[in-house]
Amino acid sequence: MSERTNLVYRYDGSLPGLLTCVFYSIADKEIPAAVLPFDSEERYLYPEREICTDPAKARRVAVSIPKKISAAAWDLVWRGYLTCHPQKDKLIVDFLRLGYRVGGKAVDMLGDDTVSALTKAVYHLNREAHLLTGFVRFSIRAEVMTAVIAPKNNVLPLLAPHFRARYPEDSFMIYDKTHGLAYFYSRGKEALRMVEDMELPPATAEEMQFRRMWKRYYDTIAIEGRFNPRCRMSHMPKRYWDCLTELNPEYTEMPTERSLPHGAV
């Protein structure tokens, strides 16, 4: 019996939902032409099948990946889900179908278009997460360290362990405004929450003073004769500059009287 290919899967966009898609793809002998979240505006002429997330089926798939393929395959799937690749859902379904067929060697089959595309997407995810371990800038707001980032990929799950280990005795929050996701940590307790719209409290006068000191330090240590904008942009891509204290003037502008907290001097 040949496998059906002329249909599109729609699911809720969650990782358990995607793993449920994998389950039905294999169980019902279907190779979907596309796998799309419910809110995707992309349309195909093929009929659509709505896949409802089934935690039990998703768990079966998750447990089977390291057993029947490899632990590296599960890591590739999990990280692949965090990428911003527009076809990541389809790539993951196709990769797991391949993995169940050939086993652990699937992750090394870079000549395969699916494996190659998924591996490249994960490489860019890992690179962005690595860059942001150095680009995150914290400010004190309402007595809590807060930071705002705007990454292409969903890197917060990868950044959380780094900053949790760096500030184990502190309280902090990192807000990803691109994906509407926030990570909260306070002395061993943590939470990763979806947030529709977060309005941060204004920075205090003391915080603004520290920002200006940091900007002054950044400008002072620069060597004018070796200024190389192209080199700087290769190491510190311009799309991150809006969230960097030293490069976004809004972070160091003097607060107006209206924005100063009561009692500030």
Backbone as JSON, one array per atom type, in Angstrom:
{
  "sequence": "MSERTNLVYRYDGSLPGLLTCVFYSIADKEIPAAVLPFDSEERYLYPEREICTDPAKARRVAVSIPKKISAAAWDLVWRGYLTCHPQKDKLIVDFLRLGYRVGGKAVDMLGDDTVSALTKAVYHLNREAHLLTGFVRFSIRAEVMTAVIAPKNNVLPLLAPHFRARYPEDSFMIYDKTHGLAYFYSRGKEALRMVEDMELPPATAEEMQFRRMWKRYYDTIAIEGRFNPRCRMSHMPKRYWDCLTELNPEYTEMPTERSLPHGAV",
  "N": [[0.85, -1.2, 0.0], [0.7, 2.11, -1.01], [2.03, 5.21, 0.26], [0.17, 8.03, 1.31], [0.41, 11.27, -0.04], [-0.79, 13.62, -0.75], [-1.81, 15.73, 1.06], [-2.24, 18.08, 3.77], [-0.96, 18.7, 6.97], [-2.34, 20.18, 9.87], [-1.62, 21.67, 12.95], [-1.33, 22.46, 16.53], [1.0, 23.9, 16.92], [2.71, 23.32, 19.02], [5.44, 21.44, 20.57], [4.7, 18.81, 21.55], [2.43, 18.58, 19.94], [3.56, 18.51, 17.4], [5.01, 16.13, 17.55], [2.87, 14.41, 17.77], [1.89, 14.64, 15.2], [3.93, 13.3, 13.87], [3.49, 10.72, 14.83], [0.93, 10.05, 13.69], [1.57, 10.32, 11.01], [3.23, 8.14, 10.52], [1.71, 5.96, 11.51], [-0.63, 6.08, 9.96], [0.36, 5.91, 7.47], [1.09, 8.25, 5.93], [2.57, 10.89, 4.18], [2.85, 14.0, 4.71], [2.43, 16.85, 2.58], [2.94, 19.3, 3.59], [3.46, 20.68, 6.87], [1.8, 22.53, 9.12], [1.3, 25.16, 11.52], [-1.78, 26.02, 13.21], [-2.24, 28.78, 13.05], [-0.9, 29.6, 10.82], [-0.69, 31.36, 7.76], [-0.18, 30.28, 5.38], [-1.17, 28.53, 2.46], [-2.37, 25.62, 0.76], [-3.34, 23.67, -2.15], [-4.05, 21.16, -1.54], [-6.07, 18.85, 0.4], [-6.71, 19.43, 3.92], [-5.66, 18.08, 7.05], [-6.6, 18.1, 10.34], [-4.65, 17.84, 13.15], [-5.01, 16.82, 16.33], [-3.46, 17.49, 19.38], [-2.09, 14.84, 21.17], [-1.1, 13.9, 24.18], [-0.23, 11.35, 25.12], [0.42, 9.9, 22.79], [2.36, 11.62, 21.77], [4.29, 11.37, 23.75], [5.03, 8.71, 23.41], [6.32, 8.83, 20.94], [8.42, 10.61, 21.59], [9.87, 9.12, 23.49], [10.65, 6.99, 21.93], [12.48, 8.0, 20.08], [15.3, 8.43, 21.05], [15.73, 5.72, 21.59], [15.2, 4.16, 19.24], [16.45, 5.59, 17.27], [18.62, 7.74, 17.96], [20.25, 9.46, 20.73], [21.36, 11.8, 19.83], [19.72, 12.35, 17.68], [17.33, 13.03, 18.93], [18.15, 15.4, 20.17], [18.65, 16.96, 17.93], [16.09, 17.16, 16.88], [14.69, 18.48, 18.98], [16.12, 20.91, 19.17], [15.8, 21.73, 16.55], [13.1, 22.31, 16.48], [13.11, 24.7, 17.84], [14.15, 26.49, 16.08], [14.02, 29.14, 13.57], [13.4, 28.36, 11.07], [11.39, 28.34, 8.2], [10.13, 25.99, 7.3], [10.4, 24.15, 9.34], [8.73, 22.35, 10.74], [7.81, 20.44, 8.85], [10.33, 19.49, 8.07], [11.21, 18.22, 10.42], [9.32, 16.16, 10.75], [9.84, 14.68, 8.39], [12.54, 14.06, 8.82], [12.42, 12.39, 11.09], [10.94, 10.26, 10.1], [12.79, 9.27, 8.29], [14.83, 8.62, 10.13], [13.65, 6.54, 11.67], [13.7, 4.63, 9.77], [16.41, 4.21, 8.98], [17.93, 4.36, 11.28], [20.44, 5.35, 13.75], [22.37, 6.53, 12.08], [21.17, 8.49, 10.66], [21.46, 11.18, 11.49], [23.92, 11.89, 10.51], [23.73, 11.93, 7.81], [24.34, 14.05, 5.81], [24.18, 14.52, 3.14], [21.59, 14.17, 2.47], [18.76, 16.08, 1.69], [16.84, 16.89, 3.6], [18.07, 16.34, 6.12], [20.33, 17.92, 5.88], [19.23, 20.55, 5.66], [17.91, 20.77, 8.14], [20.03, 20.46, 9.93], [21.6, 22.71, 9.29], [19.83, 24.74, 10.06], [19.74, 24.32, 12.82], [22.39, 24.82, 13.43], [22.53, 27.61, 13.02], [20.75, 28.41, 15.0], [22.16, 27.58, 17.33], [24.43, 29.19, 17.08], [23.34, 31.75, 17.3], [22.35, 31.63, 19.92], [24.77, 31.34, 21.29], [26.03, 33.81, 20.68], [24.29, 35.57, 22.0], [24.75, 35.03, 24.67], [26.71, 36.75, 25.27], [25.68, 39.18, 24.46], [23.44, 39.91, 25.88], [21.97, 42.4, 27.87], [21.56, 43.48, 31.08], [19.28, 45.35, 33.11], [18.4, 47.16, 36.05], [15.21, 46.99, 37.14], [12.47, 47.79, 39.02], [13.8, 46.66, 41.17], [14.72, 44.26, 40.19], [16.78, 42.35, 38.06], [16.56, 42.84, 34.66], [16.21, 41.96, 31.21], [16.0, 42.55, 27.7], [15.51, 40.9, 24.67], [15.73, 40.31, 21.1], [15.67, 37.96, 19.28], [16.09, 35.96, 16.24], [15.66, 33.21, 16.31], [14.12, 30.89, 18.63], [15.63, 31.19, 21.3], [15.64, 31.28, 24.07], [15.2, 28.92, 25.76], [17.73, 27.8, 25.51], [19.42, 29.76, 26.46], [18.7, 30.03, 29.11], [19.9, 28.03, 30.97], [22.57, 28.95, 30.97], [22.52, 31.61, 32.08], [21.26, 31.06, 34.47], [23.17, 29.54, 35.79], [25.1, 31.48, 35.95], [24.07, 33.52, 37.55], [23.22, 32.4, 40.17], [22.26, 33.11, 42.73], [20.68, 35.29, 42.42], [17.85, 37.3, 41.29], [16.22, 37.4, 38.23], [15.01, 38.4, 34.95], [14.43, 37.55, 31.58], [13.27, 38.8, 28.63], [11.92, 37.82, 25.64], [11.05, 39.52, 23.03], [10.43, 38.99, 20.42], [9.29, 36.43, 20.23], [7.4, 36.52, 22.19], [7.95, 35.53, 24.78], [9.03, 34.81, 28.08], [11.58, 34.42, 30.5], [11.82, 33.61, 33.84], [13.66, 33.84, 36.84], [14.57, 33.03, 40.16], [16.57, 32.52, 42.67], [16.93, 29.59, 42.46], [14.35, 28.89, 41.7], [12.41, 28.71, 38.76], [10.82, 29.75, 35.69], [9.31, 29.48, 32.51], [7.49, 31.41, 30.47], [4.76, 32.19, 28.28], [4.06, 35.4, 27.08], [1.87, 37.9, 26.15], [2.08, 40.72, 25.82], [4.45, 42.68, 27.2], [5.0, 45.2, 29.48], [7.56, 46.93, 30.66], [8.69, 48.24, 33.81], [9.75, 51.68, 34.27], [13.22, 52.68, 33.98], [15.25, 53.53, 36.79], [16.7, 56.62, 38.06], [19.22, 56.07, 39.06], [19.83, 53.7, 37.72], [19.95, 54.69, 35.1], [22.19, 56.27, 35.33], [24.21, 54.36, 35.7], [24.06, 53.14, 33.2], [24.95, 55.2, 31.53], [27.54, 55.41, 32.45], [28.56, 52.94, 31.65], [28.36, 53.24, 28.89], [30.15, 55.35, 28.53], [32.53, 54.11, 29.3], [32.67, 52.14, 27.32], [33.03, 53.73, 25.01], [35.45, 54.96, 25.68], [37.45, 52.98, 25.79], [37.67, 52.28, 23.17], [39.64, 52.18, 20.19], [40.4, 54.65, 18.14], [41.85, 54.75, 15.72], [41.7, 52.16, 14.86], [39.12, 51.66, 14.19], [36.62, 49.77, 12.75], [33.92, 49.37, 11.09], [32.73, 47.29, 9.52], [33.98, 44.97, 10.43], [33.14, 45.02, 13.1], [30.39, 44.65, 12.78], [30.36, 42.06, 11.82], [31.1, 40.56, 14.01], [29.33, 41.46, 15.9], [26.36, 41.43, 15.04], [24.22, 43.77, 13.36], [21.48, 43.65, 13.83], [21.15, 43.12, 16.49], [21.69, 45.42, 17.83], [19.75, 47.21, 18.78], [19.05, 46.33, 21.3], [21.24, 46.7, 22.84], [22.96, 48.36, 25.33], [25.18, 50.04, 24.93], [25.01, 50.81, 22.29], [22.5, 51.7, 21.55], [21.03, 54.74, 21.64], [18.72, 55.39, 23.09], [18.8, 53.99, 25.44], [20.49, 55.33, 27.1], [19.73, 57.94, 27.33], [18.96, 60.93, 29.13], [16.54, 60.68, 31.68], [13.26, 62.14, 31.63], [11.66, 64.63, 33.72], [9.1, 63.72, 34.23], [9.37, 60.99, 34.02], [10.96, 60.32, 36.12], [11.31, 58.56, 39.18], [9.44, 58.96, 42.28], [11.04, 60.96, 44.6], [13.55, 60.7, 43.51], [16.77, 61.99, 42.75]],
  "CA": [[0.0, 0.0, 0.0], [1.51, 3.31, -1.11], [1.76, 6.22, 1.28], [-0.52, 9.2, 0.8], [1.22, 12.49, 0.04], [-1.54, 14.8, -1.19], [-2.56, 16.36, 2.13], [-1.5, 19.01, 4.63], [-1.27, 18.58, 8.4], [-2.45, 21.4, 10.68], [-1.55, 21.33, 14.38], [-1.38, 23.63, 17.41], [2.29, 24.59, 16.97], [3.52, 22.88, 20.16], [6.3, 20.28, 20.31], [3.87, 17.6, 21.63], [1.56, 18.54, 18.77], [4.37, 18.09, 16.25], [5.3, 14.7, 17.73], [1.62, 13.72, 17.44], [1.87, 14.58, 13.74], [4.84, 12.22, 13.49], [2.8, 9.45, 15.14], [-0.11, 9.77, 12.69], [2.2, 10.18, 9.7], [3.73, 6.77, 10.41], [0.63, 5.0, 11.75], [-1.61, 6.12, 8.88], [1.09, 5.85, 6.19], [0.91, 9.53, 5.25], [3.72, 11.8, 4.13], [2.2, 15.29, 4.39], [3.15, 17.79, 1.71], [3.32, 20.42, 4.47], [3.01, 20.59, 8.26], [1.65, 23.94, 9.44], [0.52, 25.53, 12.71], [-3.13, 26.5, 12.92], [-2.27, 30.21, 12.74], [-0.14, 29.91, 9.61], [-1.51, 31.85, 6.65], [0.22, 29.55, 4.17], [-2.26, 27.71, 1.96], [-2.09, 24.67, -0.32], [-4.54, 23.18, -2.81], [-4.33, 19.83, -1.0], [-6.95, 18.82, 1.58], [-6.01, 19.56, 5.18], [-6.05, 17.21, 8.15], [-6.32, 18.71, 11.63], [-4.07, 16.9, 14.09], [-5.19, 17.26, 17.71], [-2.36, 17.03, 20.23], [-2.37, 13.71, 22.06], [0.1, 13.78, 25.02], [0.23, 9.96, 25.21], [1.08, 9.56, 21.53], [3.57, 12.44, 21.69], [5.26, 10.77, 24.66], [5.52, 7.48, 22.78], [7.29, 9.23, 19.91], [9.59, 11.2, 22.25], [10.64, 8.04, 24.11], [11.18, 6.09, 20.89], [13.55, 8.63, 19.28], [16.64, 7.99, 21.47], [15.83, 4.26, 21.59], [15.22, 3.6, 17.9], [17.35, 6.35, 16.39], [19.77, 8.06, 18.82], [20.09, 10.65, 21.56], [21.7, 12.95, 18.98], [18.55, 12.64, 16.85], [16.38, 13.77, 19.77], [18.69, 16.75, 20.35], [18.45, 17.67, 16.67], [14.66, 17.44, 16.77], [14.33, 19.5, 19.97], [16.69, 22.19, 18.75], [15.18, 22.09, 15.28], [11.81, 22.92, 16.79], [13.35, 26.06, 18.34], [14.68, 27.36, 15.03], [13.08, 29.99, 12.84], [13.27, 27.86, 9.7], [9.95, 28.38, 7.86], [9.6, 24.64, 7.09], [10.96, 23.28, 10.37], [7.77, 21.31, 11.12], [7.9, 19.43, 7.81], [11.67, 18.91, 8.14], [11.29, 17.32, 11.57], [8.53, 14.96, 10.43], [10.56, 13.9, 7.38], [13.77, 13.55, 9.42], [12.11, 11.26, 11.97], [10.57, 9.13, 9.24], [14.07, 8.74, 7.81], [15.52, 8.02, 11.26], [13.05, 5.26, 12.01], [14.02, 3.68, 8.7], [17.84, 3.89, 8.86], [18.57, 4.35, 12.58], [21.26, 6.45, 14.23], [23.2, 7.19, 11.06], [20.39, 9.55, 10.0], [21.95, 12.52, 11.83], [25.16, 12.15, 9.77], [23.46, 11.87, 6.36], [24.25, 15.44, 5.38], [23.86, 14.56, 1.72], [20.14, 14.19, 2.36], [18.29, 17.47, 1.74], [16.15, 17.15, 4.87], [19.06, 16.36, 7.21], [21.19, 19.09, 5.66], [18.49, 21.77, 6.0], [17.64, 20.8, 9.57], [21.32, 20.67, 10.6], [21.99, 24.11, 9.1], [18.95, 25.57, 10.89], [20.18, 24.17, 14.21], [23.68, 25.53, 13.54], [22.24, 29.05, 13.18], [20.16, 28.55, 16.34], [23.23, 27.48, 18.33], [25.3, 30.36, 16.94], [22.65, 32.91, 17.86], [22.34, 31.47, 21.37], [26.14, 31.63, 21.76], [26.24, 35.25, 20.6], [23.49, 36.28, 22.99], [25.33, 34.91, 26.02], [27.54, 37.95, 25.46], [24.99, 40.39, 24.05], [22.33, 40.26, 26.78], [22.28, 43.51, 28.76], [20.59, 43.56, 32.17], [19.03, 46.62, 33.79], [17.63, 47.0, 37.28], [13.87, 47.57, 37.07], [11.68, 47.32, 40.16], [14.71, 45.89, 42.0], [14.98, 42.97, 39.56], [17.56, 42.44, 36.83], [15.73, 42.52, 33.5], [16.85, 42.12, 29.91], [15.12, 42.38, 26.55], [16.22, 40.44, 23.48], [14.86, 40.18, 19.92], [16.36, 37.01, 18.4], [15.32, 35.32, 15.17], [15.3, 31.88, 16.79], [13.61, 30.8, 20.0], [16.85, 30.79, 22.0], [15.52, 31.37, 25.53], [15.47, 27.65, 26.44], [19.16, 27.53, 25.5], [20.09, 30.78, 27.27], [18.32, 29.9, 30.52], [20.91, 27.36, 31.82], [23.78, 29.78, 31.07], [22.34, 32.71, 33.04], [20.92, 30.46, 35.76], [24.44, 29.19, 36.42], [25.9, 32.7, 36.15], [23.49, 34.3, 38.64], [22.41, 31.43, 40.95], [21.7, 33.7, 43.95], [19.98, 36.52, 42.08], [16.56, 37.22, 40.62], [16.3, 38.1, 36.96], [14.03, 38.08, 33.93], [14.83, 37.83, 30.2], [12.06, 38.86, 27.81], [12.11, 37.68, 24.2], [9.9, 40.22, 22.46], [10.12, 38.42, 19.11], [8.43, 35.25, 20.37], [6.46, 36.71, 23.29], [8.32, 34.53, 25.77], [9.84, 35.38, 29.16], [12.18, 33.47, 31.45], [11.91, 34.19, 35.18], [14.48, 33.04, 37.75], [14.79, 33.62, 41.48], [17.2, 31.64, 43.66], [16.6, 28.19, 42.29], [13.03, 28.71, 41.1], [12.41, 29.26, 37.42], [9.61, 29.56, 34.89], [9.35, 29.98, 31.13], [6.08, 31.71, 30.25], [4.33, 32.99, 27.14], [3.48, 36.69, 27.48], [1.38, 38.58, 24.95], [2.65, 42.07, 25.71], [5.03, 43.01, 28.49], [5.4, 46.6, 29.65], [8.53, 46.96, 31.75], [8.71, 49.49, 34.58], [10.82, 52.57, 33.81], [14.51, 52.62, 34.67], [15.43, 54.58, 37.79], [17.78, 57.55, 37.79], [20.47, 55.36, 39.36], [20.07, 52.78, 36.6], [20.37, 55.5, 33.95], [23.56, 56.69, 35.58], [25.08, 53.2, 35.41], [24.08, 52.95, 31.76], [25.82, 56.21, 30.93], [28.91, 55.04, 32.81], [28.95, 51.84, 30.79], [28.55, 53.8, 27.55], [31.39, 56.13, 28.56], [33.62, 53.14, 29.33], [32.72, 51.52, 25.99], [33.61, 54.7, 24.08], [36.81, 55.3, 26.09], [38.42, 51.92, 25.47], [37.75, 52.11, 21.72], [40.84, 52.75, 19.55], [39.85, 55.34, 16.98], [42.59, 54.4, 14.52], [41.39, 50.8, 14.43], [37.68, 51.54, 14.04], [36.3, 49.0, 11.55], [32.48, 49.06, 11.2], [32.39, 46.0, 8.93], [34.45, 43.93, 11.35], [32.27, 45.04, 14.27], [29.1, 44.07, 12.43], [30.51, 40.62, 11.65], [31.17, 39.97, 15.35], [28.16, 41.92, 16.64], [25.41, 41.77, 13.98], [23.5, 45.02, 13.6], [20.1, 43.42, 14.28], [21.13, 43.04, 17.95], [22.1, 46.69, 18.42], [18.66, 47.9, 19.46], [18.96, 45.88, 22.69], [22.54, 46.89, 23.49], [23.06, 49.65, 26.03], [26.25, 50.89, 24.41], [24.78, 51.18, 20.89], [21.17, 52.29, 21.37], [20.99, 55.98, 22.42], [17.55, 55.45, 23.97], [19.11, 53.37, 26.72], [21.34, 56.2, 27.92], [19.22, 59.3, 27.37], [18.53, 61.4, 30.44], [15.09, 60.57, 31.87], [12.59, 63.41, 31.86], [11.14, 64.76, 35.08], [7.89, 62.93, 34.34], [9.69, 59.58, 34.17], [11.75, 60.09, 37.32], [10.5, 58.05, 40.31], [9.27, 59.88, 43.4], [12.17, 61.03, 45.52], [14.83, 60.6, 42.83], [17.51, 63.24, 42.66]],
  "C": [[0.88, 1.25, 0.0], [1.09, 4.33, -0.06], [1.15, 7.46, 0.64], [0.33, 10.45, 0.99], [0.44, 13.76, -0.26], [-2.44, 15.36, -0.09], [-1.64, 17.23, 2.97], [-1.93, 18.77, 6.07], [-1.35, 19.97, 9.01], [-2.43, 20.98, 12.15], [-1.39, 22.6, 15.2], [-0.04, 24.36, 17.56], [3.19, 24.17, 18.12], [4.4, 21.69, 19.77], [5.52, 18.97, 20.48], [2.94, 17.46, 20.43], [2.31, 18.06, 17.54], [4.71, 16.6, 16.34], [4.05, 13.86, 17.48], [1.47, 13.61, 15.93], [2.77, 13.45, 13.23], [4.16, 10.87, 13.69], [1.79, 9.11, 14.04], [0.48, 9.6, 11.29], [2.66, 8.74, 9.48], [2.58, 5.76, 10.53], [-0.34, 4.94, 10.58], [-0.98, 6.13, 7.49], [0.83, 7.1, 5.34], [2.2, 10.32, 5.3], [3.17, 13.17, 3.74], [3.08, 16.17, 3.51], [3.63, 19.0, 2.5], [2.77, 20.14, 5.86], [2.99, 22.02, 8.78], [0.91, 24.15, 10.76], [-0.85, 26.07, 12.29], [-3.13, 27.96, 12.46], [-1.46, 30.6, 11.5], [-1.07, 30.32, 8.49], [-1.16, 31.15, 5.34], [-0.9, 28.59, 3.76], [-1.79, 26.82, 0.81], [-3.42, 24.24, -0.95], [-4.93, 21.79, -2.29], [-5.34, 19.93, 0.15], [-6.12, 18.86, 2.86], [-6.56, 18.57, 6.21], [-5.65, 17.89, 9.46], [-5.85, 17.64, 12.61], [-4.21, 17.47, 15.5], [-4.07, 16.67, 18.57], [-2.82, 15.94, 21.19], [-1.11, 13.49, 22.9], [0.66, 12.35, 25.08], [0.98, 9.55, 23.94], [2.37, 10.35, 21.36], [4.67, 11.85, 22.57], [5.86, 9.5, 24.07], [6.58, 7.8, 21.73], [8.57, 9.75, 20.56], [10.48, 10.12, 22.86], [11.31, 7.16, 23.06], [12.37, 6.68, 20.13], [14.94, 8.22, 19.76], [16.81, 6.48, 21.45], [16.01, 3.69, 20.19], [16.13, 4.34, 16.93], [18.63, 6.65, 17.19], [19.45, 9.28, 19.67], [20.4, 11.91, 20.75], [20.52, 13.34, 18.1], [17.52, 13.42, 17.65], [16.85, 15.2, 19.98], [18.47, 17.58, 19.09], [16.99, 18.05, 16.48], [14.25, 18.57, 17.71], [14.85, 20.87, 19.56], [16.09, 22.67, 17.43], [13.84, 22.77, 15.48], [11.97, 24.37, 17.25], [13.82, 27.02, 17.25], [13.58, 28.18, 14.37], [12.92, 29.54, 11.4], [11.79, 27.77, 9.34], [9.33, 27.0, 7.64], [10.09, 23.65, 8.15], [10.03, 22.12, 10.73], [7.83, 20.14, 10.14], [9.26, 18.73, 7.86], [11.77, 17.89, 9.27], [10.51, 16.04, 11.33], [9.29, 14.08, 9.44], [11.84, 13.29, 7.96], [13.48, 12.33, 10.3], [11.64, 10.05, 11.16], [11.82, 8.46, 8.69], [14.8, 8.01, 8.93], [14.97, 6.67, 11.66], [13.39, 4.19, 10.97], [15.48, 3.25, 8.71], [18.58, 3.88, 10.19], [19.46, 5.55, 12.86], [22.09, 7.17, 13.2], [22.47, 8.34, 10.38], [20.98, 10.93, 10.27], [23.21, 12.89, 11.05], [24.95, 12.13, 8.26], [23.27, 13.27, 5.79], [24.03, 15.59, 3.88], [22.37, 14.55, 1.46], [19.65, 15.62, 2.56], [17.64, 17.81, 3.07], [17.14, 17.28, 6.02], [19.94, 17.6, 7.09], [20.49, 20.38, 6.09], [18.26, 21.89, 7.49], [18.93, 21.07, 10.35], [21.78, 22.12, 10.47], [21.14, 25.04, 9.96], [19.38, 25.52, 12.35], [21.52, 24.86, 14.43], [23.44, 27.02, 13.77], [21.58, 29.33, 14.53], [21.26, 28.55, 17.4], [24.15, 28.7, 18.29], [24.64, 31.59, 17.56], [22.6, 32.83, 19.39], [23.71, 31.79, 21.96], [26.42, 33.13, 21.75], [25.51, 35.98, 21.72], [23.96, 36.04, 24.42], [26.23, 36.1, 26.32], [26.82, 39.25, 25.16], [23.84, 40.78, 24.97], [22.78, 41.34, 27.74], [21.17, 43.63, 29.82], [20.49, 44.98, 32.71], [18.23, 46.32, 35.05], [16.31, 47.74, 37.12], [13.05, 46.95, 38.19], [12.5, 46.34, 41.0], [14.98, 44.48, 41.46], [15.79, 43.2, 38.29], [16.67, 42.0, 35.66], [16.52, 42.75, 32.22], [15.83, 41.87, 28.82], [15.97, 41.94, 25.37], [15.22, 40.33, 22.33], [15.52, 39.24, 18.93], [15.47, 36.5, 17.28], [14.79, 33.97, 15.63], [14.8, 31.93, 18.22], [14.73, 30.29, 20.91], [16.73, 30.79, 23.53], [15.75, 30.04, 26.25], [16.95, 27.29, 26.48], [19.93, 28.54, 26.36], [19.85, 30.58, 28.76], [19.38, 29.2, 31.37], [22.17, 28.2, 32.01], [23.63, 30.85, 32.15], [21.91, 32.21, 34.41], [22.19, 30.08, 36.51], [25.28, 30.42, 36.74], [25.39, 33.52, 37.33], [22.63, 33.4, 39.53], [21.72, 32.02, 42.17], [20.88, 34.96, 43.69], [18.58, 36.23, 41.52], [16.66, 38.0, 39.32], [15.22, 37.61, 36.0], [14.6, 38.45, 32.57], [13.57, 37.74, 29.34], [12.42, 38.82, 26.33], [10.88, 38.3, 23.53], [9.53, 39.71, 21.07], [9.1, 37.3, 19.22], [7.42, 35.38, 21.51], [6.68, 35.7, 24.4], [9.21, 35.18, 26.82], [10.34, 34.28, 30.08], [12.38, 34.19, 32.78], [12.75, 33.25, 36.06], [14.65, 33.78, 39.07], [15.28, 32.54, 42.44], [16.72, 30.19, 43.59], [15.24, 27.91, 41.68], [13.01, 29.39, 39.73], [11.1, 28.96, 36.72], [9.82, 30.17, 33.52], [7.9, 30.17, 30.71], [5.87, 32.49, 28.95], [3.7, 34.28, 27.67], [3.1, 37.44, 26.21], [2.04, 39.94, 24.77], [3.16, 42.47, 27.09], [5.47, 44.47, 28.51], [6.29, 46.68, 30.88], [8.44, 48.28, 32.51], [9.87, 50.37, 34.13], [12.09, 52.4, 34.62], [14.63, 53.78, 35.65], [16.57, 55.51, 37.38], [19.13, 56.9, 38.03], [20.83, 54.41, 38.23], [20.56, 53.54, 35.38], [21.81, 55.97, 34.1], [24.53, 55.57, 35.29], [25.16, 52.95, 33.91], [25.02, 53.94, 31.09], [27.27, 55.94, 31.26], [29.42, 53.92, 31.92], [29.21, 52.33, 29.36], [29.84, 54.6, 27.48], [32.61, 55.2, 28.55], [33.8, 52.51, 27.95], [33.39, 52.45, 24.98], [35.08, 54.97, 24.4], [37.82, 54.25, 25.67], [38.55, 51.68, 23.97], [39.02, 52.78, 21.18], [40.41, 53.34, 18.22], [40.53, 54.92, 15.68], [42.28, 53.01, 13.99], [39.88, 50.57, 14.28], [37.35, 50.89, 12.7], [34.84, 48.57, 11.63], [32.12, 47.68, 10.65], [32.81, 44.85, 9.84], [33.54, 43.86, 12.58], [30.94, 44.38, 13.97], [29.19, 42.56, 12.2], [30.55, 39.9, 12.99], [29.94, 40.33, 16.2], [27.12, 42.39, 15.62], [24.5, 42.94, 14.34], [22.09, 44.8, 14.13], [20.01, 43.29, 15.79], [21.33, 44.4, 18.61], [20.99, 47.39, 19.2], [18.54, 47.52, 20.93], [20.27, 46.02, 23.44], [22.66, 48.29, 24.07], [24.04, 50.58, 25.36], [25.99, 51.4, 23.0], [23.41, 51.78, 20.62], [21.07, 53.54, 22.25], [19.82, 56.06, 23.39], [17.84, 54.88, 25.36], [19.89, 54.3, 27.65], [20.87, 57.64, 27.95], [18.76, 59.67, 28.77], [17.03, 61.26, 30.58], [14.48, 61.94, 32.11], [12.07, 63.44, 33.29], [9.9, 63.87, 35.28], [8.22, 61.46, 34.59], [10.51, 59.27, 35.42], [10.85, 59.57, 38.45], [10.46, 59.07, 41.43], [10.49, 59.82, 44.32], [13.52, 60.93, 44.84], [15.48, 61.98, 42.7], [18.19, 63.33, 41.3]]
}
